[in-house]
């Protein structure tokens, strides 16, 4: 089984450097193009189903990818919603960094909560689609920190429209790709 995590395409708030978290901000035209490009990275024929976060930017990205791969759009999972930035929602990143250093306080969801949701989402998707290859469209922070759990170190920022690949082996989940880059095997 493999999970192909795709960060949704760009939104206007991404372009402006604003925290959008659980705010439901739509894709812009660049984001739609990034979704079409993700189809090429994922590769046709390798995927059984595509699921996503319920936020519109993730659902639209997933729909574009589903069409590109010739798949029906699968369900949305609330566990995949992006980190809740509380009072930081809509605030420019630089301003948020001054107000809430380390993105702590201001009602911002703690990272351990985000990772816990991400891990539960993986378990749920694996239970819903055993031995299937599932493309999962969601958000940068939940992808970055959940997959960091498997990498054993904090990953770089996840780019809009990029693909990360997690594969289940007999010993557990193994991270194979991040930001469209295949990881070297050690």
PDB file of C-alpha atoms in Angstrom:
ATOM      1  CA  UNK A   1       0.000   0.000   0.000  1.00  0.00           C
ATOM      2  CA  UNK A   2       1.156   3.503  -0.708  1.00  0.00           C
ATOM      3  CA  UNK A   3      -0.197   6.932   0.141  1.00  0.00           C
ATOM      4  CA  UNK A   4       0.594   9.826  -2.167  1.00  0.00           C
ATOM      5  CA  UNK A   5       0.199  13.056  -0.203  1.00  0.00           C
ATOM      6  CA  UNK A   6      -0.412  16.137  -2.336  1.00  0.00           C
ATOM      7  CA  UNK A   7      -0.501  19.621  -0.887  1.00  0.00           C
ATOM      8  CA  UNK A   8      -3.382  21.594  -2.367  1.00  0.00           C
ATOM      9  CA  UNK A   9      -2.598  24.138  -5.044  1.00  0.00           C
ATOM     10  CA  UNK A  10      -1.931  27.793  -4.348  1.00  0.00           C
ATOM     11  CA  UNK A  11      -4.556  30.168  -2.972  1.00  0.00           C
ATOM     12  CA  UNK A  12      -4.542  33.954  -2.837  1.00  0.00           C
ATOM     13  CA  UNK A  13      -3.621  33.762   0.861  1.00  0.00           C
ATOM     14  CA  UNK A  14      -0.645  31.505   0.021  1.00  0.00           C
ATOM     15  CA  UNK A  15       0.448  34.115  -2.513  1.00  0.00           C
ATOM     16  CA  UNK A  16       0.093  36.895   0.090  1.00  0.00           C
ATOM     17  CA  UNK A  17       1.923  34.904   2.792  1.00  0.00           C
ATOM     18  CA  UNK A  18      -1.095  34.661   5.098  1.00  0.00           C
ATOM     19  CA  UNK A  19      -1.869  31.852   7.530  1.00  0.00           C
ATOM     20  CA  UNK A  20      -5.012  30.169   6.251  1.00  0.00           C
ATOM     21  CA  UNK A  21      -5.198  27.011   8.347  1.00  0.00           C
ATOM     22  CA  UNK A  22      -8.792  25.931   8.765  1.00  0.00           C
ATOM     23  CA  UNK A  23     -10.161  28.972   6.877  1.00  0.00           C
ATOM     24  CA  UNK A  24     -11.833  27.802   3.672  1.00  0.00           C
ATOM     25  CA  UNK A  25      -9.913  29.751   1.024  1.00  0.00           C
ATOM     26  CA  UNK A  26     -10.357  28.676  -2.649  1.00  0.00           C
ATOM     27  CA  UNK A  27      -7.642  27.871  -5.178  1.00  0.00           C
ATOM     28  CA  UNK A  28      -6.411  30.522  -7.571  1.00  0.00           C
ATOM     29  CA  UNK A  29      -5.510  29.848 -11.223  1.00  0.00           C
ATOM     30  CA  UNK A  30      -1.903  29.014 -10.325  1.00  0.00           C
ATOM     31  CA  UNK A  31      -3.234  26.483  -7.803  1.00  0.00           C
ATOM     32  CA  UNK A  32      -5.363  24.813 -10.457  1.00  0.00           C
ATOM     33  CA  UNK A  33      -2.323  24.508 -12.731  1.00  0.00           C
ATOM     34  CA  UNK A  34      -0.288  23.042  -9.852  1.00  0.00           C
ATOM     35  CA  UNK A  35      -3.019  20.415  -9.385  1.00  0.00           C
ATOM     36  CA  UNK A  36      -2.770  19.480 -13.069  1.00  0.00           C
ATOM     37  CA  UNK A  37       1.019  19.199 -12.750  1.00  0.00           C
ATOM     38  CA  UNK A  38       0.664  16.910  -9.707  1.00  0.00           C
ATOM     39  CA  UNK A  39      -1.089  14.389 -11.959  1.00  0.00           C
ATOM     40  CA  UNK A  40       2.183  13.978 -13.889  1.00  0.00           C
ATOM     41  CA  UNK A  41       4.197  13.390 -10.700  1.00  0.00           C
ATOM     42  CA  UNK A  42       1.677  10.884  -9.325  1.00  0.00           C
ATOM     43  CA  UNK A  43       1.638   8.921 -12.592  1.00  0.00           C
ATOM     44  CA  UNK A  44      -1.472   7.424 -14.154  1.00  0.00           C
ATOM     45  CA  UNK A  45      -2.468   3.857 -13.352  1.00  0.00           C
ATOM     46  CA  UNK A  46      -0.803   3.724  -9.929  1.00  0.00           C
ATOM     47  CA  UNK A  47      -3.769   4.929  -7.870  1.00  0.00           C
ATOM     48  CA  UNK A  48      -6.984   3.259  -6.774  1.00  0.00           C
ATOM     49  CA  UNK A  49      -8.718   6.182  -5.080  1.00  0.00           C
ATOM     50  CA  UNK A  50      -8.252   9.852  -4.217  1.00  0.00           C
ATOM     51  CA  UNK A  51      -9.400  11.355  -0.907  1.00  0.00           C
ATOM     52  CA  UNK A  52      -8.925  14.755   0.661  1.00  0.00           C
ATOM     53  CA  UNK A  53      -9.509  17.256   3.393  1.00  0.00           C
ATOM     54  CA  UNK A  54     -13.026  18.743   3.194  1.00  0.00           C
ATOM     55  CA  UNK A  55     -11.721  22.310   2.716  1.00  0.00           C
ATOM     56  CA  UNK A  56     -12.528  23.615  -0.772  1.00  0.00           C
ATOM     57  CA  UNK A  57      -8.903  24.199  -1.823  1.00  0.00           C
ATOM     58  CA  UNK A  58      -8.128  20.535  -1.114  1.00  0.00           C
ATOM     59  CA  UNK A  59     -11.372  19.219  -2.634  1.00  0.00           C
ATOM     60  CA  UNK A  60     -10.885  21.191  -5.851  1.00  0.00           C
ATOM     61  CA  UNK A  61      -7.250  20.063  -6.104  1.00  0.00           C
ATOM     62  CA  UNK A  62      -8.395  16.463  -5.535  1.00  0.00           C
ATOM     63  CA  UNK A  63     -11.123  16.800  -8.178  1.00  0.00           C
ATOM     64  CA  UNK A  64      -8.653  18.093 -10.769  1.00  0.00           C
ATOM     65  CA  UNK A  65      -6.246  15.244  -9.963  1.00  0.00           C
ATOM     66  CA  UNK A  66      -9.046  12.649  -9.985  1.00  0.00           C
ATOM     67  CA  UNK A  67     -10.099  13.783 -13.456  1.00  0.00           C
ATOM     68  CA  UNK A  68      -6.480  13.716 -14.638  1.00  0.00           C
ATOM     69  CA  UNK A  69      -6.014  10.170 -13.329  1.00  0.00           C
ATOM     70  CA  UNK A  70      -9.422   8.946 -14.533  1.00  0.00           C
ATOM     71  CA  UNK A  71     -10.659   8.290 -10.984  1.00  0.00           C
ATOM     72  CA  UNK A  72     -13.824   9.158  -9.134  1.00  0.00           C
ATOM     73  CA  UNK A  73     -13.329  11.631  -6.296  1.00  0.00           C
ATOM     74  CA  UNK A  74     -13.458   9.737  -2.994  1.00  0.00           C
ATOM     75  CA  UNK A  75     -14.488  10.964   0.446  1.00  0.00           C
ATOM     76  CA  UNK A  76     -13.262  13.870   2.530  1.00  0.00           C
ATOM     77  CA  UNK A  77     -11.754  13.209   5.971  1.00  0.00           C
ATOM     78  CA  UNK A  78     -12.116  15.855   8.689  1.00  0.00           C
ATOM     79  CA  UNK A  79      -8.906  14.534  10.277  1.00  0.00           C
ATOM     80  CA  UNK A  80      -7.016  15.971   7.267  1.00  0.00           C
ATOM     81  CA  UNK A  81      -8.079  19.601   7.859  1.00  0.00           C
ATOM     82  CA  UNK A  82      -5.138  21.974   8.185  1.00  0.00           C
ATOM     83  CA  UNK A  83      -3.817  23.234  11.508  1.00  0.00           C
ATOM     84  CA  UNK A  84      -6.188  25.689  13.150  1.00  0.00           C
ATOM     85  CA  UNK A  85      -4.286  28.959  13.440  1.00  0.00           C
ATOM     86  CA  UNK A  86      -6.852  30.512  15.802  1.00  0.00           C
ATOM     87  CA  UNK A  87      -6.345  34.271  15.976  1.00  0.00           C
ATOM     88  CA  UNK A  88      -3.620  33.904  13.351  1.00  0.00           C
ATOM     89  CA  UNK A  89      -6.025  32.913  10.572  1.00  0.00           C
ATOM     90  CA  UNK A  90      -5.595  35.434   7.735  1.00  0.00           C
ATOM     91  CA  UNK A  91      -2.647  37.172   9.401  1.00  0.00           C
ATOM     92  CA  UNK A  92       0.562  37.602   7.385  1.00  0.00           C
ATOM     93  CA  UNK A  93       3.245  35.078   8.405  1.00  0.00           C
ATOM     94  CA  UNK A  94       5.718  37.800   9.442  1.00  0.00           C
ATOM     95  CA  UNK A  95       3.171  39.498  11.699  1.00  0.00           C
ATOM     96  CA  UNK A  96       2.051  36.156  13.145  1.00  0.00           C
ATOM     97  CA  UNK A  97       5.678  35.282  13.957  1.00  0.00           C
ATOM     98  CA  UNK A  98       5.978  38.495  16.006  1.00  0.00           C
ATOM     99  CA  UNK A  99       2.649  38.027  17.818  1.00  0.00           C
ATOM    100  CA  UNK A 100       2.953  34.280  18.464  1.00  0.00           C
ATOM    101  CA  UNK A 101       6.610  33.202  18.376  1.00  0.00           C
ATOM    102  CA  UNK A 102       6.877  29.573  17.348  1.00  0.00           C
ATOM    103  CA  UNK A 103       3.158  29.719  16.475  1.00  0.00           C
ATOM    104  CA  UNK A 104       2.291  29.105  20.128  1.00  0.00           C
ATOM    105  CA  UNK A 105      -0.639  30.898  21.760  1.00  0.00           C
ATOM    106  CA  UNK A 106      -3.437  32.897  20.196  1.00  0.00           C
ATOM    107  CA  UNK A 107      -5.605  29.793  19.976  1.00  0.00           C
ATOM    108  CA  UNK A 108      -3.183  28.149  17.522  1.00  0.00           C
ATOM    109  CA  UNK A 109      -3.528  24.366  17.489  1.00  0.00           C
ATOM    110  CA  UNK A 110      -0.437  22.689  18.975  1.00  0.00           C
ATOM    111  CA  UNK A 111       1.723  20.743  16.514  1.00  0.00           C
ATOM    112  CA  UNK A 112       1.397  17.511  18.511  1.00  0.00           C
ATOM    113  CA  UNK A 113      -2.369  17.726  17.974  1.00  0.00           C
ATOM    114  CA  UNK A 114      -1.843  18.204  14.221  1.00  0.00           C
ATOM    115  CA  UNK A 115       0.500  15.191  14.042  1.00  0.00           C
ATOM    116  CA  UNK A 116      -1.917  13.082  16.100  1.00  0.00           C
ATOM    117  CA  UNK A 117      -4.725  13.901  13.634  1.00  0.00           C
ATOM    118  CA  UNK A 118      -2.433  13.129  10.692  1.00  0.00           C
ATOM    119  CA  UNK A 119      -1.463   9.744  12.116  1.00  0.00           C
ATOM    120  CA  UNK A 120      -5.095   8.907  12.870  1.00  0.00           C
ATOM    121  CA  UNK A 121      -6.018   9.916   9.297  1.00  0.00           C
ATOM    122  CA  UNK A 122      -3.391   7.523   7.915  1.00  0.00           C
ATOM    123  CA  UNK A 123      -4.752   4.702  10.102  1.00  0.00           C
ATOM    124  CA  UNK A 124      -8.317   5.461   9.038  1.00  0.00           C
ATOM    125  CA  UNK A 125      -7.492   5.646   5.316  1.00  0.00           C
ATOM    126  CA  UNK A 126      -5.473   2.404   5.543  1.00  0.00           C
ATOM    127  CA  UNK A 127      -8.431   0.722   7.272  1.00  0.00           C
ATOM    128  CA  UNK A 128     -10.913   2.087   4.709  1.00  0.00           C
ATOM    129  CA  UNK A 129      -8.753   1.100   1.706  1.00  0.00           C
ATOM    130  CA  UNK A 130      -6.611  -1.893   2.749  1.00  0.00           C
ATOM    131  CA  UNK A 131      -3.886  -2.760   0.243  1.00  0.00           C
ATOM    132  CA  UNK A 132      -4.959   0.079  -2.078  1.00  0.00           C
ATOM    133  CA  UNK A 133      -2.873   2.981  -3.341  1.00  0.00           C
ATOM    134  CA  UNK A 134      -4.502   6.189  -2.163  1.00  0.00           C
ATOM    135  CA  UNK A 135      -3.752   9.749  -3.259  1.00  0.00           C
ATOM    136  CA  UNK A 136      -4.439  12.071  -0.318  1.00  0.00           C
ATOM    137  CA  UNK A 137      -4.886  15.799  -0.911  1.00  0.00           C
ATOM    138  CA  UNK A 138      -4.556  17.972   2.148  1.00  0.00           C
ATOM    139  CA  UNK A 139      -2.411  20.767   3.588  1.00  0.00           C
ATOM    140  CA  UNK A 140       1.204  21.779   4.089  1.00  0.00           C
ATOM    141  CA  UNK A 141       1.517  21.758   7.864  1.00  0.00           C
ATOM    142  CA  UNK A 142      -0.300  18.465   8.439  1.00  0.00           C
ATOM    143  CA  UNK A 143       1.721  16.799   5.659  1.00  0.00           C
ATOM    144  CA  UNK A 144       5.040  18.269   6.809  1.00  0.00           C
ATOM    145  CA  UNK A 145       4.813  17.366  10.471  1.00  0.00           C
ATOM    146  CA  UNK A 146       3.006  14.044  10.091  1.00  0.00           C
ATOM    147  CA  UNK A 147       5.562  12.821   7.557  1.00  0.00           C
ATOM    148  CA  UNK A 148       8.380  14.229   9.730  1.00  0.00           C
ATOM    149  CA  UNK A 149       7.264  11.625  12.276  1.00  0.00           C
ATOM    150  CA  UNK A 150       8.228   8.893   9.767  1.00  0.00           C
ATOM    151  CA  UNK A 151      11.380  10.684   8.546  1.00  0.00           C
ATOM    152  CA  UNK A 152      12.745  11.075  12.067  1.00  0.00           C
ATOM    153  CA  UNK A 153      13.504  14.773  11.508  1.00  0.00           C
ATOM    154  CA  UNK A 154      11.587  17.922  10.575  1.00  0.00           C
ATOM    155  CA  UNK A 155      11.011  18.130   6.846  1.00  0.00           C
ATOM    156  CA  UNK A 156      11.314  21.321   4.819  1.00  0.00           C
ATOM    157  CA  UNK A 157       8.203  23.309   3.960  1.00  0.00           C
ATOM    158  CA  UNK A 158       5.861  21.374   1.683  1.00  0.00           C
ATOM    159  CA  UNK A 159       5.311  23.201  -1.615  1.00  0.00           C
ATOM    160  CA  UNK A 160       1.862  23.812  -3.078  1.00  0.00           C
ATOM    161  CA  UNK A 161       0.951  21.055  -5.535  1.00  0.00           C
ATOM    162  CA  UNK A 162       3.901  18.862  -4.558  1.00  0.00           C
ATOM    163  CA  UNK A 163       3.766  15.109  -3.933  1.00  0.00           C
ATOM    164  CA  UNK A 164       5.114  13.115  -0.980  1.00  0.00           C
ATOM    165  CA  UNK A 165       5.034   9.328  -0.998  1.00  0.00           C
ATOM    166  CA  UNK A 166       4.595   7.079   2.032  1.00  0.00           C
ATOM    167  CA  UNK A 167       4.768   3.320   1.482  1.00  0.00           C
ATOM    168  CA  UNK A 168       3.746   0.563   3.878  1.00  0.00           C
ATOM    169  CA  UNK A 169       6.217  -2.274   4.204  1.00  0.00           C
ATOM    170  CA  UNK A 170       6.305  -5.242   6.585  1.00  0.00           C
ATOM    171  CA  UNK A 171       8.254  -3.115   9.092  1.00  0.00           C
ATOM    172  CA  UNK A 172       5.870  -0.133   8.909  1.00  0.00           C
ATOM    173  CA  UNK A 173       5.514   3.075   6.906  1.00  0.00           C
ATOM    174  CA  UNK A 174       8.532   4.341   4.938  1.00  0.00           C
ATOM    175  CA  UNK A 175       8.832   7.822   3.456  1.00  0.00           C
ATOM    176  CA  UNK A 176       9.937   7.593  -0.201  1.00  0.00           C
ATOM    177  CA  UNK A 177       9.393  11.077  -1.680  1.00  0.00           C
ATOM    178  CA  UNK A 178       8.926  14.661  -0.458  1.00  0.00           C
ATOM    179  CA  UNK A 179       8.280  17.786  -2.556  1.00  0.00           C
ATOM    180  CA  UNK A 180       8.396  15.682  -5.765  1.00  0.00           C
ATOM    181  CA  UNK A 181      11.938  14.496  -4.873  1.00  0.00           C
ATOM    182  CA  UNK A 182      12.678  10.784  -4.414  1.00  0.00           C
ATOM    183  CA  UNK A 183      14.558  10.248  -1.165  1.00  0.00           C
ATOM    184  CA  UNK A 184      17.814   8.317  -1.234  1.00  0.00           C
ATOM    185  CA  UNK A 185      17.576   4.858   0.266  1.00  0.00           C
ATOM    186  CA  UNK A 186      19.926   4.161   3.151  1.00  0.00           C
TER     187      UNK A 186
END
